[in-house]
Coordinates of C-alpha atoms and ligand atoms in Angstrom, one line a residue:
M1 CA 0.0 0.0 0.0
I2 CA 1.1 3.6 -0.8
S3 CA 1.6 5.7 2.4
D4 CA -1.4 7.5 4.0
A5 CA 0.4 10.8 3.6
H6 CA -1.0 11.0 0.1
R7 CA -4.5 10.2 1.3
L8 CA -4.5 12.9 3.9
A9 CA -2.6 15.6 2.0
A10 CA -5.6 17.7 0.8
G11 CA -8.0 19.6 3.0
A12 CA -11.4 20.8 2.0
L13 CA -11.3 23.2 -0.9
D14 CA -11.5 26.9 0.1
M15 CA -10.7 29.1 -2.8
P16 CA -10.3 32.9 -2.5
N17 CA -13.0 35.3 -3.7
R18 CA -11.2 36.9 -6.6
L19 CA -12.5 39.6 -8.9
L20 CA -11.4 38.2 -12.3
L21 CA -10.4 41.1 -14.5
G22 CA -7.7 39.4 -16.5
A23 CA -7.9 37.9 -20.0
G24 CA -10.2 35.2 -18.8
P25 CA -11.8 33.4 -17.1
S26 CA -14.2 36.1 -15.9
N27 CA -16.4 35.6 -12.9
P28 CA -19.3 33.5 -13.8
N29 CA -22.8 34.9 -13.4
P30 CA -24.2 33.3 -10.2
R31 CA -27.2 32.1 -12.2
V32 CA -24.8 30.1 -14.4
M33 CA -23.1 28.5 -11.3
Q34 CA -26.6 27.6 -10.0
A35 CA -27.4 25.9 -13.4
L36 CA -24.1 24.1 -13.2
M37 CA -25.3 22.4 -10.1
G38 CA -28.4 21.0 -11.8
R39 CA -29.2 17.3 -11.5
T40 CA -27.0 15.3 -13.9
V41 CA -28.8 13.2 -16.5
G42 CA -27.3 10.9 -19.1
H43 CA -25.9 12.3 -22.3
L44 CA -28.7 10.6 -24.4
D45 CA -31.5 11.4 -22.0
P46 CA -34.4 13.0 -23.9
T47 CA -34.3 15.9 -21.5
F48 CA -30.6 16.5 -22.2
L49 CA -31.2 16.3 -26.0
R50 CA -33.7 19.2 -25.5
V51 CA -31.0 21.1 -23.6
M52 CA -28.7 20.7 -26.6
D53 CA -31.4 21.9 -29.0
D54 CA -32.0 25.0 -26.8
I55 CA -28.3 25.7 -27.0
R56 CA -28.1 25.4 -30.8
E57 CA -31.1 27.8 -31.1
M58 CA -29.7 30.4 -28.7
L59 CA -26.2 30.2 -30.2
R60 CA -27.8 31.2 -33.5
Y61 CA -29.2 34.3 -31.8
A62 CA -26.0 35.2 -30.0
W63 CA -24.0 34.9 -33.2
Q64 CA -26.7 36.3 -35.5
T65 CA -26.6 33.4 -37.8
E66 CA -29.1 31.0 -39.5
N67 CA -26.4 28.3 -39.7
E68 CA -28.0 24.9 -39.2
H69 CA -24.6 23.6 -38.2
T70 CA -24.0 25.2 -34.9
L71 CA -23.1 23.4 -31.7
L72 CA -20.8 23.1 -28.7
I73 CA -17.4 21.4 -28.7
S74 CA -16.5 19.7 -25.4
G75 CA -13.3 21.6 -24.7
T76 CA -12.0 25.1 -24.2
G77 CA -11.6 27.8 -26.9
T78 CA -8.5 26.1 -28.2
A79 CA -10.6 23.0 -28.9
G80 CA -13.0 25.2 -30.8
M81 CA -10.1 26.6 -32.8
E82 CA -8.8 23.2 -33.5
A83 CA -12.2 21.9 -34.6
A84 CA -12.6 24.9 -36.9
V85 CA -9.1 24.4 -38.5
A86 CA -9.2 20.6 -38.6
N87 CA -12.5 20.6 -40.5
A88 CA -12.1 23.6 -42.7
V89 CA -8.5 22.8 -43.8
E90 CA -7.4 19.9 -46.0
P91 CA -3.8 18.9 -46.4
G92 CA -2.3 21.0 -49.2
D93 CA -4.9 23.9 -48.8
V94 CA -3.4 27.4 -49.0
V95 CA -4.5 29.1 -45.8
V96 CA -3.9 32.8 -45.2
V97 CA -3.6 33.6 -41.5
A98 CA -3.8 37.2 -40.3
V99 CA -1.3 37.1 -37.4
A100 CA -1.8 40.2 -35.3
G101 CA -0.8 38.6 -32.0
Y102 CA -0.5 35.4 -30.0
F103 CA -3.8 33.7 -31.0
G104 CA -3.4 34.4 -34.7
D105 CA 0.0 32.7 -34.4
R106 CA -1.7 29.7 -32.7
I107 CA -4.1 29.4 -35.7
A108 CA -1.2 29.5 -38.1
Q109 CA 0.6 26.7 -36.1
M110 CA -2.5 24.6 -36.1
A111 CA -3.2 25.0 -39.8
A112 CA 0.4 23.9 -40.5
R113 CA -0.1 20.8 -38.3
Y114 CA -3.2 20.0 -40.4
G115 CA -1.2 20.1 -43.5
A116 CA -2.0 23.6 -44.8
D117 CA 0.4 25.7 -46.9
V118 CA 0.2 28.6 -44.5
K119 CA 0.8 32.2 -45.7
R120 CA 1.3 34.3 -42.6
L121 CA 0.5 38.0 -42.7
E122 CA 1.9 40.1 -39.9
V123 CA 1.2 43.5 -38.4
A124 CA 2.7 45.1 -35.3
W125 CA 1.1 43.9 -32.1
G126 CA -1.3 46.6 -31.3
E127 CA -2.6 47.2 -34.8
A128 CA -5.3 45.8 -37.0
F129 CA -4.9 44.7 -40.6
P130 CA -6.1 47.2 -43.2
H131 CA -8.7 45.7 -45.5
E132 CA -6.4 46.3 -48.5
T133 CA -3.7 44.1 -47.0
L134 CA -6.1 41.2 -46.5
A135 CA -7.6 41.8 -50.0
A136 CA -4.2 41.7 -51.7
A137 CA -3.2 38.5 -49.8
V138 CA -6.4 36.8 -50.9
E139 CA -6.1 37.9 -54.5
T140 CA -2.4 36.9 -54.6
H141 CA -2.5 33.5 -52.8
R142 CA -6.0 32.4 -53.7
P143 CA -6.4 30.6 -50.4
A144 CA -9.0 28.0 -49.4
V145 CA -9.3 29.8 -46.1
L146 CA -8.7 33.2 -44.7
A147 CA -8.4 33.1 -40.9
V148 CA -8.6 36.2 -38.7
V149 CA -9.0 36.8 -34.9
H150 CA -11.8 39.2 -34.3
A151 CA -10.7 40.3 -30.8
E152 CA -7.0 39.5 -30.4
T153 CA -6.7 39.0 -26.6
S154 CA -2.9 39.4 -26.6
T155 CA -3.1 42.9 -27.9
G156 CA -6.6 44.2 -27.3
V157 CA -7.1 44.9 -31.0
L158 CA -10.5 44.5 -32.7
Q159 CA -10.0 43.4 -36.4
P160 CA -12.8 45.0 -38.5
L161 CA -14.6 42.3 -40.5
D162 CA -16.2 44.7 -43.0
G163 CA -16.0 43.5 -46.5
L164 CA -14.0 40.3 -45.6
G165 CA -17.0 38.0 -46.3
A166 CA -17.6 39.5 -49.8
L167 CA -13.8 39.4 -50.5
C168 CA -13.6 35.7 -49.5
H169 CA -16.8 34.7 -51.3
A170 CA -15.7 36.4 -54.5
N171 CA -12.4 34.4 -54.3
D172 CA -13.9 31.0 -53.5
C173 CA -12.4 31.1 -50.0
L174 CA -13.8 30.5 -46.5
L175 CA -13.7 33.2 -43.9
L176 CA -12.7 31.7 -40.5
V177 CA -13.1 33.9 -37.4
D178 CA -11.9 33.5 -33.9
S179 CA -14.5 35.1 -31.6
V180 CA -13.3 33.8 -28.3
T181 CA -13.0 37.3 -26.7
S182 CA -15.8 39.0 -28.7
F183 CA -18.7 36.6 -28.6
G184 CA -21.5 37.9 -26.3
G185 CA -19.7 41.2 -25.6
V186 CA -18.7 42.9 -28.9
P187 CA -20.9 43.5 -32.0
L188 CA -20.5 40.5 -34.2
L189 CA -23.1 39.6 -36.9
L190 CA -21.9 36.3 -38.5
D191 CA -24.3 36.1 -41.4
A192 CA -24.2 39.8 -42.3
S193 CA -20.4 39.7 -42.2
G194 CA -20.2 36.6 -44.4
V195 CA -18.4 34.5 -41.8
D196 CA -18.2 30.8 -42.8
V197 CA -16.5 29.2 -39.7
A198 CA -16.5 30.7 -36.2
Y199 CA -15.7 29.4 -32.7
S200 CA -15.6 30.8 -29.2
G201 CA -15.3 29.9 -25.6
S202 CA -17.5 30.0 -22.5
Q203 CA -15.3 31.8 -20.0
K204 CA -15.1 35.3 -21.3
C205 CA -18.1 37.5 -22.2
M206 CA -20.4 34.5 -21.8
A207 CA -19.6 34.5 -18.0
A208 CA -19.5 30.8 -17.6
P209 CA -16.6 28.6 -16.5
S210 CA -14.3 27.4 -19.2
G211 CA -14.9 24.0 -20.8
V212 CA -17.2 24.3 -23.8
A213 CA -16.6 26.0 -27.1
P214 CA -19.3 27.2 -29.5
L215 CA -18.6 26.3 -33.1
T216 CA -20.6 27.1 -36.3
F217 CA -20.3 26.3 -40.0
S218 CA -22.0 28.1 -42.9
P219 CA -23.6 26.2 -45.8
R220 CA -20.4 27.2 -47.8
A221 CA -18.2 25.7 -45.2
M222 CA -20.4 22.5 -45.1
D223 CA -20.0 22.2 -48.9
K224 CA -16.2 22.2 -48.6
L225 CA -16.5 19.7 -45.7
A226 CA -18.6 17.4 -47.9
R227 CA -16.1 17.6 -50.7
R228 CA -13.1 16.6 -48.5
K229 CA -10.9 14.0 -50.1
V230 CA -9.4 12.8 -46.8
P231 CA -11.1 12.5 -43.5
V232 CA -10.5 15.0 -40.8
R233 CA -7.4 13.9 -39.0
S234 CA -8.7 14.5 -35.5
W235 CA -11.4 11.8 -34.7
Y236 CA -12.7 13.7 -31.6
L237 CA -13.1 17.0 -33.5
D238 CA -14.4 15.5 -36.8
Y239 CA -17.6 17.6 -37.3
T240 CA -19.2 14.9 -39.5
L241 CA -19.1 12.5 -36.5
L242 CA -20.0 15.2 -33.9
S243 CA -23.0 16.3 -35.9
K244 CA -24.5 12.8 -35.6
Y245 CA -24.7 13.3 -31.9
W246 CA -25.9 17.0 -32.0
G247 CA -28.1 16.3 -35.1
A248 CA -31.1 14.0 -35.7
D249 CA -29.2 10.7 -35.3
R250 CA -28.4 11.3 -31.6
A251 CA -25.6 8.7 -32.0
Y252 CA -23.2 8.4 -29.1
H253 CA -19.9 10.2 -29.9
H254 CA -18.4 11.1 -26.5
T255 CA -19.9 11.7 -23.1
A256 CA -20.8 15.4 -23.2
P257 CA -19.8 17.5 -20.1
I258 CA -23.5 17.5 -19.0
N259 CA -23.3 20.1 -16.3
M260 CA -21.1 22.5 -18.3
V261 CA -23.7 22.3 -21.0
Y262 CA -26.4 23.3 -18.4
A263 CA -24.1 26.2 -17.5
M264 CA -23.8 27.4 -21.1
R265 CA -27.5 27.1 -21.6
E266 CA -28.1 29.5 -18.7
S267 CA -25.4 31.8 -19.9
L268 CA -27.1 31.9 -23.3
R269 CA -30.5 32.5 -21.7
I270 CA -29.0 35.5 -19.9
V271 CA -27.7 36.9 -23.3
C272 CA -31.2 36.4 -24.8
E273 CA -32.9 38.1 -21.9
E274 CA -30.6 41.0 -21.9
G275 CA -30.6 41.3 -25.7
L276 CA -27.5 41.5 -27.8
E277 CA -27.5 45.3 -28.4
A278 CA -28.0 46.1 -24.7
R279 CA -25.2 43.7 -23.9
W280 CA -22.8 45.2 -26.4
A281 CA -23.6 48.6 -25.1
R282 CA -23.0 47.5 -21.5
H283 CA -19.6 46.2 -22.4
R284 CA -18.7 49.4 -24.3
A285 CA -19.9 51.7 -21.5
A286 CA -17.8 49.8 -18.9
A287 CA -14.8 49.9 -21.2
E288 CA -15.1 53.6 -21.8
H289 CA -15.4 54.2 -18.1
L290 CA -12.2 52.2 -17.6
W291 CA -10.4 54.0 -20.4
E292 CA -11.3 57.4 -18.9
G293 CA -10.2 56.4 -15.4
L294 CA -6.9 55.0 -16.7
S295 CA -6.3 58.3 -18.6
D296 CA -7.1 60.3 -15.5
M297 CA -4.5 58.3 -13.7
G298 CA -1.9 59.1 -16.4
L299 CA -1.9 55.6 -17.8
E300 CA -2.0 55.0 -21.5
C301 CA -3.9 52.3 -23.5
H302 CA -1.8 50.4 -26.0
V303 CA -4.4 50.5 -28.8
A304 CA -5.8 53.4 -30.8
P305 CA -9.4 54.1 -29.6
E306 CA -11.1 53.0 -32.8
F307 CA -9.5 49.6 -32.7
R308 CA -9.9 48.8 -29.0
V309 CA -11.7 45.7 -27.9
P310 CA -14.3 46.7 -25.3
S311 CA -14.0 43.5 -23.4
L312 CA -10.1 43.5 -23.2
T313 CA -8.0 46.5 -22.7
T314 CA -4.2 46.6 -22.9
V315 CA -2.6 49.2 -20.6
R316 CA 1.0 50.3 -21.1
V317 CA 3.2 49.7 -18.1
P318 CA 4.8 53.0 -17.2
E319 CA 8.6 53.3 -17.3
G320 CA 10.3 52.0 -14.2
V321 CA 7.2 50.1 -12.9
D322 CA 7.5 46.4 -12.1
A323 CA 4.7 44.9 -14.3
R324 CA 4.6 41.6 -12.5
G325 CA 4.9 43.1 -9.1
V326 CA 1.7 45.2 -9.7
V327 CA -0.2 42.1 -10.9
R328 CA 0.9 40.3 -7.8
Q329 CA 0.0 43.1 -5.4
L330 CA -3.4 43.5 -6.9
L331 CA -4.0 39.8 -6.3
D332 CA -2.5 39.6 -2.8
D333 CA -3.8 42.9 -1.4
H334 CA -7.0 43.5 -3.3
D335 CA -8.1 40.0 -4.5
I336 CA -8.2 41.4 -8.1
E337 CA -6.7 39.4 -11.0
I338 CA -5.5 41.2 -14.1
S339 CA -3.1 39.6 -16.7
G340 CA 0.4 40.5 -17.7
G341 CA 1.4 40.9 -21.4
L342 CA 1.7 37.8 -23.6
G343 CA 4.4 37.1 -26.2
Q344 CA 5.9 40.3 -27.6
L345 CA 4.0 42.4 -25.1
A346 CA 5.2 40.5 -22.0
G347 CA 6.4 43.1 -19.4
K348 CA 5.1 46.0 -21.6
V349 CA 1.4 45.9 -21.0
W350 CA -1.2 44.7 -18.5
R351 CA -4.4 43.2 -19.8
V352 CA -7.7 44.1 -18.2
G353 CA -10.9 42.2 -19.1
L354 CA -14.3 43.6 -18.4
M355 CA -16.2 40.7 -19.6
G356 CA -19.7 39.3 -19.1
Y357 CA -20.9 39.7 -15.6
N358 CA -18.0 42.0 -14.8
A359 CA -18.7 44.5 -17.6
R360 CA -19.9 47.3 -15.4
S361 CA -18.6 50.7 -14.4
E362 CA -18.6 49.8 -10.6
T363 CA -16.3 46.9 -11.4
A364 CA -14.0 49.1 -13.4
D365 CA -14.0 51.6 -10.4
R366 CA -12.9 48.9 -8.0
L367 CA -9.9 48.1 -10.2
L368 CA -9.1 51.8 -10.7
K369 CA -9.1 52.4 -7.0
A370 CA -6.9 49.4 -6.3
L371 CA -4.5 50.3 -9.1
A372 CA -4.2 53.9 -7.9
K373 CA -3.2 52.6 -4.4
V374 CA -0.7 50.0 -5.8
L375 CA 0.9 52.6 -8.2
G376 CA 0.8 55.3 -5.5
R377 CA -1.2 57.7 -7.8
Ligands
LIG401 C1 -8.6 35.1 -29.0 C2 -8.5 33.7 -28.3 N1 -8.5 32.6 -29.1 C3 -8.3 31.4 -28.5 C4 -8.2 31.3 -27.1 C5 -8.0 29.9 -26.5 O1 -9.0 29.6 -25.6 P1 -8.8 28.7 -24.4 O2 -7.8 29.3 -23.5 O3 -10.2 28.7 -23.7 O4 -8.4 27.4 -24.9 C6 -8.2 32.4 -26.3 C7 -8.0 32.3 -24.9 O5 -7.7 33.3 -24.2 C8 -8.3 33.7 -26.9 O6 -8.3 34.8 -26.2

């Protein structure tokens, strides 16, 4: 027998009450946590199948799409990204990836692993791609897929999608959009923008714990999927198999994370109750309140106002200030989590998320007050 020391090592769980204002997760809405505790049923129980249908319906509203093929992947945003790439890309496809930060780079790496001939476009971290740059790349490379990150969480930049759908469709190309940080918090109209493939996560503006990833395919994306010459390399993320569980067949594919699906259903219900426009306006108002407060304190945002993501703000670390020390002090002394910079912006910016339940001016005020104390301003 292994020693009892292992058996007795862990006491009862007692986690601190943090205000989560980093890049995600955000604090779940209490209603979502209540739903998470709902009675567990089997993954083929008729009542659970109805829960799945509710989710598909509400995802269509939240994304503003009529896409029949809309569901949840069991996994975090990265699983959503991998499902999008694995299904949309066939070995040998040319894929143009707009890399404006860490997550664009992750898409490029994934597409290469799935056999794509990846053409990377780059801009400075803190800028968006001008439409002309993306148009020139699509016209030059004639890709099968153009991938962009709508809200790049590493930089706080919102990539405008205007005209990209029309550009892609005129060039027989799919438009793939990462909406992990924008979904449910930032204006995004999938069908009107001509988006063919999109995915998101649950832990940001949706105010649920992490663990499920919305995914959707347009009819054009489904056409490409139907014409694949080789099967999707990932068995778990093969949409054709997954759709047999989420669609009419109801065939076992994997054991869905039942209670997380309840949580996501509640989070979508909250979006539907609030209304998308009101929700977008709430995120923007909270962000503008934060930006004003930061500026009053003499702090600078990293991104030009017209390209800022309301749900995620990058703040420049002033000369001589210990970026990590501030993050640590906010956590230790004020129970507030913010994130440090990622990749090229490590040590140069802090990242502040006002997402979902936390997107309110009072929450921004709590951070501004604590930050003023920590910085001695
Ligand atoms: C823009 C973007 N894409 C993808 C991801 C990956 O999501 P996850 O960490 O849930 O796997 C994140 C996570 O922060 C993100 O911000």
